[in-house]
XYZ file of C-alpha atoms in Angstrom:
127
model
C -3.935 1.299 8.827
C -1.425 0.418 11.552
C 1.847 1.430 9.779
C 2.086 2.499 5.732
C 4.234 -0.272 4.028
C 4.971 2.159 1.512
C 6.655 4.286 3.625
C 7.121 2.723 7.361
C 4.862 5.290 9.416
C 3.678 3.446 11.916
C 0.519 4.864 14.143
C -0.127 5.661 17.386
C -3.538 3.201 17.093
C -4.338 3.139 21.076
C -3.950 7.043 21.367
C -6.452 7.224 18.019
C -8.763 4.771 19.658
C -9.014 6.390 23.134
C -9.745 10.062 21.396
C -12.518 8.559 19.295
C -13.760 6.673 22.419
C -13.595 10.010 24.506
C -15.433 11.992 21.841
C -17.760 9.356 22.202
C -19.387 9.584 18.548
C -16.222 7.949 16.554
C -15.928 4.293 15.967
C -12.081 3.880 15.124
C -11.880 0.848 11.924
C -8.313 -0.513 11.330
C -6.876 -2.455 8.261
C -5.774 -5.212 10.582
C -3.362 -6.887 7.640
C -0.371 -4.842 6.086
C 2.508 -6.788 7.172
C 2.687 -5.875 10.081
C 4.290 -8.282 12.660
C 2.887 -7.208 16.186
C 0.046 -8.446 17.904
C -3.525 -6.968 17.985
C -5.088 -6.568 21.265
C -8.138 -4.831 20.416
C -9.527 -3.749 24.084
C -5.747 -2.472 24.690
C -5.699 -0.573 21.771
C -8.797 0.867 21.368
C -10.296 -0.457 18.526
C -13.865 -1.005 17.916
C -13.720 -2.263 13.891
C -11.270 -4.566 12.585
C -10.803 -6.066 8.836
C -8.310 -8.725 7.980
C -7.422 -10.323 4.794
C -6.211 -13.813 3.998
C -3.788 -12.847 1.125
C -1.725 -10.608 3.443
C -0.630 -13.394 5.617
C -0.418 -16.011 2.997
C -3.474 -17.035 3.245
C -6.502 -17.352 0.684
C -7.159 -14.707 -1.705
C -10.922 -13.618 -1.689
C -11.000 -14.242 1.979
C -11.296 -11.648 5.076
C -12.689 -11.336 8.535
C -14.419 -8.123 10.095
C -14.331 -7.895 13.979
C -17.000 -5.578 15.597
C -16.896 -5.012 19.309
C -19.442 -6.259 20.746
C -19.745 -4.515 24.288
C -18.172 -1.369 26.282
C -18.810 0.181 23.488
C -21.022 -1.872 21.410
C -20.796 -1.560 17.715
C -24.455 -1.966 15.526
C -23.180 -1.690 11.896
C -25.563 -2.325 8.964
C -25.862 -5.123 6.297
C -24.556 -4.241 2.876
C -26.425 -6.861 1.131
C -29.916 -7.989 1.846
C -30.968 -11.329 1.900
C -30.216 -14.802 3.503
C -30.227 -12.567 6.893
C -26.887 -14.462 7.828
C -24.728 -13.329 10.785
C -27.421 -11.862 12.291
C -28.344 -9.573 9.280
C -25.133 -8.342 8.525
C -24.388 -10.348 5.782
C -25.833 -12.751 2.829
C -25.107 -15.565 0.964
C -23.239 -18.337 0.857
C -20.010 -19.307 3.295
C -16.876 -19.953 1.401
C -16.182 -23.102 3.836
C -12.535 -23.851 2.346
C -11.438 -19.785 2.535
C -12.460 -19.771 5.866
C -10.787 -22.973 6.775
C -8.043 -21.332 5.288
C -8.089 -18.039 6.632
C -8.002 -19.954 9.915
C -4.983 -21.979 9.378
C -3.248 -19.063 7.713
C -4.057 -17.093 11.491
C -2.945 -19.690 13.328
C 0.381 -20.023 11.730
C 1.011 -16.448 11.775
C 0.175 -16.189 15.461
C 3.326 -19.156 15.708
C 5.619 -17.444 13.879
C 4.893 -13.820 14.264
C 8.121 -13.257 17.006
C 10.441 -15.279 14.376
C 9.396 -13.886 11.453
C 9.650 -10.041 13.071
C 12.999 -10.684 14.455
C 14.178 -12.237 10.785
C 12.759 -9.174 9.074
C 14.515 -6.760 11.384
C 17.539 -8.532 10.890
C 17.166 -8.398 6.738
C 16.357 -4.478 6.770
C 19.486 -3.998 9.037
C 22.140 -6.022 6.515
């Protein structure tokens, strides 16, 4: 989790991600979706595993995306479900077309608006 929006702690993800890349046997996941309004560089900060969800950033309910590094290091994860042998075994069944259109559109906007929207929650918190 990047910061707890219970309580505000935000944490130190590229220092996490470089010790679990030094000890070489930890793959560091984040929850990519919290409220947060920073970017993500992944390579910058470390990270190997990354889950998002729709809902968080107003987009579809039901709907999420899991990155998995592909190279330097690469990440082999496992299927959860067996069957259709989609995404090259890692998952099955059928695509929700309209979630991920969604999901999509809900990314894009966010990635617009993400300075504004910081700056106007900064501003509400200090008032």
């Amino acid at each position: 989790m990047f910061a707890n929006n219970e309580i505000g702690v935000v944490q130190p993800i590229a220092e996490i991600g470089k010790i679990c890349h030094e000890a070489q046997h930890h793959l560091p996941h984040r929850r990519g979706t919290g409220g947060r309004q920073d970017p993500v560089d992944v390579n910058s900060m470390n990270i190997d595993c990354l889950s998002l969800t729709g809902h968080k950033i107003y987009g579809p309910k039901g709907c999420g995306a899991l990155y998995v590094r592909r190279r330097n290091p690469r990440v082999q994860i496992s299927g959860q479900i067996d069957g259709g042998g989609h995404e090259r075994g890692m998952r099955s069944g059928t695509l929700n077309v309209p979630g991920i259109v969604g999901l999509g559109k809900a990314c894009e906007i966010a990635g617009q608006e993400m300075a504004a929207e910081a700056e106007r929650l900064a501003n509400s918190a200090t008032s």
